[in-house]
Steps between C-alpha positions, in 0.01 A plus 500: 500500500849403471575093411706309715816414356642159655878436347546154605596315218854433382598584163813476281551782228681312223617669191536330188870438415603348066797242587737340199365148486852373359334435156533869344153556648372633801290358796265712756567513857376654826687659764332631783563854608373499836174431755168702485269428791144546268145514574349224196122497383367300243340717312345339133553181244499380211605215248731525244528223215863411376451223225256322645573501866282811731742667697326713807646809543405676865569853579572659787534838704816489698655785736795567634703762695567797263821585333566831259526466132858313393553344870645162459213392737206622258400283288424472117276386264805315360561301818312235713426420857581127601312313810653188555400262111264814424547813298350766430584714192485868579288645251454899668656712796361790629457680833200387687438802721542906439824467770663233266539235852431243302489359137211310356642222219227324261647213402459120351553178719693294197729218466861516597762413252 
């Protein structure tokens, strides 16, 4: 039986960019790359503990349209995808059928920066 694969969210493919913070150091940035139209399912949680303050950590199964290996519209574990105040920090790509029409991205919801 084949899934039914409903792109109607809209994400933002940012890649992470080191900026000169004027001090002889460097500050992290995001530009965004370009629009993905993504299928998003909550998939599994957990908490994570930093000091003393949990930290939930929810992952997630998201497709999109496929794209060959070293498009600028495939994405990488290095980048994330932005909705609105939420990210989500790509964590694998890989194609999610045997014709490669779309890519299936496990990934983190975390906390923008």
């Amino acid at each position: 039986m084949t899934e039914l694969v409903c792109l109607v969210r809209k994400l933002v493919l940012e890649e992470r960019e080191s900026q000169p913070d004027g001090a002889g150091g460097h500050v992290v940035a995001w530009q965004p790359l370009g629009v993905l139209w993504a299928d998003v399912k909550a998939r599994s949680g957990r908490e994570d503990f930093v000091g003393a303050v949990a930290r939930p950590r929810v992952r997630y199964r998201i497709l999109v349209r496929g794209a060959p290996h070293g498009a600028a519209s495939r994405p990488r574990p290095e980048q994330r995808l932005r909705e609105g105040a939420r990210v989500f920090d790509i964590l694998t790509v890989a194609e999610f059928d045997p014709a490669g029409r779309y890519l299936e991205i496990q990934a983190e919801e975390g906390v923008a920066a």
